[in-house]
GROMACS .gro file of C-alpha atoms in nm:
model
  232
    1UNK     CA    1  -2.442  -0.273   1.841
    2UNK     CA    2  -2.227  -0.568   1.904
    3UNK     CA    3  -1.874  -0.497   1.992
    4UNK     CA    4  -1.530  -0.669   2.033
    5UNK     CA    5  -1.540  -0.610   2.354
    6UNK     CA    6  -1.693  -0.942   2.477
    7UNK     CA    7  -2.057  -0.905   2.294
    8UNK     CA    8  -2.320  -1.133   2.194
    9UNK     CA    9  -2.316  -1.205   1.831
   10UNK     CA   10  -2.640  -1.080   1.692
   11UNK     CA   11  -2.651  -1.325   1.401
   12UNK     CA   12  -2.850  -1.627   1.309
   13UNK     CA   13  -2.675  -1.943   1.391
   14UNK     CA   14  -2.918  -2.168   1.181
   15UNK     CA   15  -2.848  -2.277   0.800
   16UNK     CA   16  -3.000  -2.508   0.558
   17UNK     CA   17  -2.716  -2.744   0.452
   18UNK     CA   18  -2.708  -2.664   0.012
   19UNK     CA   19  -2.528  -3.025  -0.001
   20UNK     CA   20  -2.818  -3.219   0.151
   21UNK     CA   21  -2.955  -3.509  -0.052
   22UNK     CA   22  -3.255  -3.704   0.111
   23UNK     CA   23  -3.257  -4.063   0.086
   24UNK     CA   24  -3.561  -4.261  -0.007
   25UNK     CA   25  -3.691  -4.291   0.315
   26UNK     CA   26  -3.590  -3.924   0.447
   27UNK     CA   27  -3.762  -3.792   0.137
   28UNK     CA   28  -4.119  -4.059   0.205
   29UNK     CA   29  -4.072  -3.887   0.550
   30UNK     CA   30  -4.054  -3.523   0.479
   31UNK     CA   31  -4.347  -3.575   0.177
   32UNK     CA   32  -4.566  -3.722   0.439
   33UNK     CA   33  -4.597  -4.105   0.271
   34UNK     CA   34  -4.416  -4.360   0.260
   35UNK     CA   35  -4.238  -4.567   0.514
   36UNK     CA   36  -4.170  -4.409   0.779
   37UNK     CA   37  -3.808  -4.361   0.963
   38UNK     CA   38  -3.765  -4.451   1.291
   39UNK     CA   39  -3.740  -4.137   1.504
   40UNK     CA   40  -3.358  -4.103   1.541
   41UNK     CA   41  -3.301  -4.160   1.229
   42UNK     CA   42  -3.595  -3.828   1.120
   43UNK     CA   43  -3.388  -3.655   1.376
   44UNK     CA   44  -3.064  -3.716   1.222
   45UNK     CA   45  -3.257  -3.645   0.853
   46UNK     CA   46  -3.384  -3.291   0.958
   47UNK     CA   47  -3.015  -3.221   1.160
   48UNK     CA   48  -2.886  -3.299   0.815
   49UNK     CA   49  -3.109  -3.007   0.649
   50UNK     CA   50  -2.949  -2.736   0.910
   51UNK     CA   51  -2.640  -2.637   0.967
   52UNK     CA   52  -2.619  -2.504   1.336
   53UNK     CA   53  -2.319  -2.275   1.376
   54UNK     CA   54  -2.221  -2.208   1.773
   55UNK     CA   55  -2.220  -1.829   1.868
   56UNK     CA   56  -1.925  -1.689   2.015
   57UNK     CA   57  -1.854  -1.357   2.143
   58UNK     CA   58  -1.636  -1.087   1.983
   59UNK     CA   59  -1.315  -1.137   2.113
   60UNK     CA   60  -1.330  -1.522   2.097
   61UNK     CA   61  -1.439  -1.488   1.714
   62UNK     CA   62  -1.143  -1.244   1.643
   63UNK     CA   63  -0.873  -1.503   1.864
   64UNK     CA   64  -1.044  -1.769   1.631
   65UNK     CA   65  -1.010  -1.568   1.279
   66UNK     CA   66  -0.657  -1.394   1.331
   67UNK     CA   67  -0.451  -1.577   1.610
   68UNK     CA   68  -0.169  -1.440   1.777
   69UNK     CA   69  -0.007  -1.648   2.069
   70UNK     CA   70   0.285  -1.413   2.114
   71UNK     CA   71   0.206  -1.060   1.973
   72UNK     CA   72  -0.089  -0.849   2.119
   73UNK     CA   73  -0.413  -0.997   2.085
   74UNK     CA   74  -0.639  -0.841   1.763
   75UNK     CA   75  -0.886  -0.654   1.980
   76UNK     CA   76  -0.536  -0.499   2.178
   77UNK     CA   77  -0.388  -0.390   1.810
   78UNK     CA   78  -0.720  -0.224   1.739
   79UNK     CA   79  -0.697  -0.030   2.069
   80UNK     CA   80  -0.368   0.082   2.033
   81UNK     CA   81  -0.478   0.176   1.639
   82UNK     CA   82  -0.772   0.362   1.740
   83UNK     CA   83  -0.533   0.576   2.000
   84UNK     CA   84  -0.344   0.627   1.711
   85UNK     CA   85  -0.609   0.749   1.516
   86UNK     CA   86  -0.703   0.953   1.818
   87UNK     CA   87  -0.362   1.082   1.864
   88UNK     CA   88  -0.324   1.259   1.493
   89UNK     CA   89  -0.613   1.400   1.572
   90UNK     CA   90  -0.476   1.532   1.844
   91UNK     CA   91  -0.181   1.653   1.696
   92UNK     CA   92  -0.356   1.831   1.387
   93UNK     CA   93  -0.590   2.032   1.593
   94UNK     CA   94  -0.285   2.141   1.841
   95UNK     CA   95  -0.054   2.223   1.525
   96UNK     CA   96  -0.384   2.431   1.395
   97UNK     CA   97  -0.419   2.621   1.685
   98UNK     CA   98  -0.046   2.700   1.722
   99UNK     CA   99  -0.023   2.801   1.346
  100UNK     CA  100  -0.328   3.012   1.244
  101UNK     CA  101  -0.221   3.271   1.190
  102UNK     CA  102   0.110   3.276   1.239
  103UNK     CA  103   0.306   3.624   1.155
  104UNK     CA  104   0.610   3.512   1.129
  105UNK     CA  105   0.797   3.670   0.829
  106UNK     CA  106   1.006   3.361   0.642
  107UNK     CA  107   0.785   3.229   0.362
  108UNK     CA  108   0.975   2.883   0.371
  109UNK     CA  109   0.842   2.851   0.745
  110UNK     CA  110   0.494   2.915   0.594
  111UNK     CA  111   0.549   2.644   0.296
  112UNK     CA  112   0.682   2.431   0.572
  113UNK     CA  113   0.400   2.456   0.794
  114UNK     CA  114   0.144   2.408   0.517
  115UNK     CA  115   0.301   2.041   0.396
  116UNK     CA  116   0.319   1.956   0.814
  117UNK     CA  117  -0.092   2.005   0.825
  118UNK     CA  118  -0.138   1.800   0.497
  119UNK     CA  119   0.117   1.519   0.634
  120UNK     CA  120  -0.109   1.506   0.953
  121UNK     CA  121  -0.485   1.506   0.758
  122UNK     CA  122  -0.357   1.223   0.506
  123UNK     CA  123  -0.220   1.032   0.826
  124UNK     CA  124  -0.519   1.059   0.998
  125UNK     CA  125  -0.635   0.897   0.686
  126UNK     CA  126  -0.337   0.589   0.626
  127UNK     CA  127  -0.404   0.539   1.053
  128UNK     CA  128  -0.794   0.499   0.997
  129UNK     CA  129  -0.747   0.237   0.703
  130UNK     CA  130  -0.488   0.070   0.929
  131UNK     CA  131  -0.744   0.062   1.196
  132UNK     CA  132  -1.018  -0.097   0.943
  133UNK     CA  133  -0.752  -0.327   0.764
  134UNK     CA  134  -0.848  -0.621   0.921
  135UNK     CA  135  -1.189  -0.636   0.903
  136UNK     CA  136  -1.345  -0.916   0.626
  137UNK     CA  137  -1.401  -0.690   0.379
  138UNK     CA  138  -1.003  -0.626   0.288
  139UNK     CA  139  -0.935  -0.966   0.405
  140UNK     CA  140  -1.180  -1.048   0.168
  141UNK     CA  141  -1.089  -0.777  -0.078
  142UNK     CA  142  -1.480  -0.667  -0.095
  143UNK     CA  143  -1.365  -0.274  -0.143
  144UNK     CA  144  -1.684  -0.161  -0.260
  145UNK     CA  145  -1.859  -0.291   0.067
  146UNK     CA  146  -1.606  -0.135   0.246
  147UNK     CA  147  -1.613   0.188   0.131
  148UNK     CA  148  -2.004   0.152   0.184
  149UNK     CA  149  -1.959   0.053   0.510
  150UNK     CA  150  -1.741   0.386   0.655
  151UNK     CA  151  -1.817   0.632   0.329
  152UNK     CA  152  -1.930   0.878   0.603
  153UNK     CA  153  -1.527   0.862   0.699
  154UNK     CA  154  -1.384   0.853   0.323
  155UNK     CA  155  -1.615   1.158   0.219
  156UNK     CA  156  -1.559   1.378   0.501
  157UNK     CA  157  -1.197   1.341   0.440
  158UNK     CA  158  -1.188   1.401   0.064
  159UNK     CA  159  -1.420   1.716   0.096
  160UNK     CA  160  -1.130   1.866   0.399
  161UNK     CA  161  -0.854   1.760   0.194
  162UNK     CA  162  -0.983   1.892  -0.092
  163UNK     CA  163  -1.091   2.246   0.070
  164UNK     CA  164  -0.737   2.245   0.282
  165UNK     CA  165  -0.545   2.232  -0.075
  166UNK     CA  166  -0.737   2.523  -0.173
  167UNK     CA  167  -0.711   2.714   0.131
  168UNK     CA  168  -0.322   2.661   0.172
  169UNK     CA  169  -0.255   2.719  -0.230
  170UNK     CA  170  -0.405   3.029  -0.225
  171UNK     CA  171  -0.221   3.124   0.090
  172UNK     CA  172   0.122   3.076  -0.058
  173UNK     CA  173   0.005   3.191  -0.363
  174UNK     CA  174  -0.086   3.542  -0.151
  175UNK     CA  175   0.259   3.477   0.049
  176UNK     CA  176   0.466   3.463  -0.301
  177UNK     CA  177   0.323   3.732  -0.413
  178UNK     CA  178   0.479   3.932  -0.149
  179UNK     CA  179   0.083   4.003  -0.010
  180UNK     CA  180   0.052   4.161   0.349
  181UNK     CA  181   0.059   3.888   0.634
  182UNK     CA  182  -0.168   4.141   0.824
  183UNK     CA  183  -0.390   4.215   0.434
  184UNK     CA  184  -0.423   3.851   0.448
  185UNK     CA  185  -0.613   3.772   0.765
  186UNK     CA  186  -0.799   4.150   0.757
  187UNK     CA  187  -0.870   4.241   0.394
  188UNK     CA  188  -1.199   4.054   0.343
  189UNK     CA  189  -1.190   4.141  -0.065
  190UNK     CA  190  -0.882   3.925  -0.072
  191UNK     CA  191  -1.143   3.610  -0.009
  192UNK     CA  192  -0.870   3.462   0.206
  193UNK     CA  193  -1.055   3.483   0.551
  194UNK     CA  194  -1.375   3.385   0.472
  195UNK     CA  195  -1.266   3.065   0.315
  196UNK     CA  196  -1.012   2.980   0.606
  197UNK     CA  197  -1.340   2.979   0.858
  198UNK     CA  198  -1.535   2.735   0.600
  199UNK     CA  199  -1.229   2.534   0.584
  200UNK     CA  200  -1.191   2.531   0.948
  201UNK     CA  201  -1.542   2.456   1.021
  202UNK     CA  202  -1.525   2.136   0.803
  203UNK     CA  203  -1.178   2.080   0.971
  204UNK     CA  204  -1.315   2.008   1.322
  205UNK     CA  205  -1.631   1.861   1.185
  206UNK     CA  206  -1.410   1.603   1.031
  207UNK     CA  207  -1.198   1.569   1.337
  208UNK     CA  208  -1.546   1.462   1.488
  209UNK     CA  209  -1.632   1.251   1.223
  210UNK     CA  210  -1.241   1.080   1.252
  211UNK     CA  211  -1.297   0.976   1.631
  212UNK     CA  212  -1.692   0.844   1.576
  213UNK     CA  213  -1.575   0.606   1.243
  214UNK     CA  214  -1.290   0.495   1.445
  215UNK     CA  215  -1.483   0.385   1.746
  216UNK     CA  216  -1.762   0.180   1.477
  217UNK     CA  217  -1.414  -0.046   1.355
  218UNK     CA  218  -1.543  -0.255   1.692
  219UNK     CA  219  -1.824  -0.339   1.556
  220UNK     CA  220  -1.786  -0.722   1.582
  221UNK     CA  221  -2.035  -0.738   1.286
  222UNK     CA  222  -1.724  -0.678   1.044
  223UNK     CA  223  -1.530  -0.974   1.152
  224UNK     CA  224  -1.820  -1.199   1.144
  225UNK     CA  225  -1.821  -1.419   0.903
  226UNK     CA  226  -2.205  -1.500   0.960
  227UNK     CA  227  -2.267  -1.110   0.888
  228UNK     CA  228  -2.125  -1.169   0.507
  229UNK     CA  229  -2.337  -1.481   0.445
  230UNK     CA  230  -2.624  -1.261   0.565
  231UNK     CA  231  -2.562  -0.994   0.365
  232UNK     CA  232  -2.399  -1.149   0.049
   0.00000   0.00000   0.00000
């Protein structure tokens, strides 16, 4: 995989030109009759056919496509967007573990703590896009390949945030109905418990999913602009 981090470009660097015209001669030359052109001038005919397009490496493509004299270079705004990504992570899993279960009595804490964890898992989300935002498919507003390109990311995180609404809904549903704190993480014919550990289980499993789609935003590929005639 090439990266940002100073990586060849993997991509071909050779195009036919879709404007060339050959003249008489160039066209006698290329048929095999004719007169023939003297051999600069066949050089010059077949440079005309191909477009040659220099290779650069990541971070010289990305100072090219997005300059930025005076703030932070692109590939420093990724890093610092990737710790952020990293960091809500972080901060989900620690507010998980300090949470569940928590015994406390007031039901508001409860309905507090339950719109905290959602804040963090659609942040996670918002910090990931901002992390992806400036690679050439939103510059170039090609959603579809985008979501293509880090569905793995997207579905994980609809499938938690979908099971994490259940889970905490039918928690303060329980809570409101003036259910047992103690009933609620012991009485397995409530149905509580064992759908916490599924949710949990997908929880972490996204976390690890979060971290690995984060790290594949360096993937010089999706700043190239060679890539997207390539794969047009």
């Amino acid at each position: 995989m090439a990266t940002l981090d100073g990586g060849p470009n993997k991509y071909s660097n050779h195009y036919n030109n879709p404007f060339f015209i050959p003249v008489a001669d160039d066209a006698a030359h290329i048929s095999g009759g004719g007169a023939q052109t003297p051999h600069a001038d066949r050089s010059k005919a077949s440079q005309d056919q191909v477009i040659n397009v220099g290779k650069v490496d990541g971070e010289a493509l990305l100072q090219e496509l997005y300059p930025s004299p005076v703030r932070p270079s692109v590939l420093q705004r990724l890093q610092i967007e990737f710790c952020v990504v990293v960091f809500l992570v972080g901060a989900d899993a620690v507010v998980t573990g300090w949470t569940e279960p928590m015994d406390r009595p007031e039901v508001a804490l409860h309905t507090f703590v339950v719109c905290l964890h959602l804040a963090l898992l659609i942040s996670i989300a918002l910090a990931f896009f901002g992390l992806t935002s400036k690679t050439l498919f939103i510059k170039l507003g090609r959603y579809v390949q985008y979501f293509k390109a880090f569905w793995l990311f997207y579905c994980s995180f609809v499938l938690e945030l979908l099971l994490m609404v259940a889970v905490k809904t039918y928690y303060l549903v329980l809570l409101y109905g003036n259910a047992s704190r103690t009933a609620i993480w012991t009485d397995r014919a409530e149905g509580f418990y064992p759908l916490w550990i599924v949710q949990k289980i997908f929880l972490f499993a996204f976390y690890g999913v979060a971290v690995y789609s984060a790290t594949t935003a360096f993937d010089v590929q999706w700043y190239d602009p060679l890539y997207f005639l390539d794969n047009r």
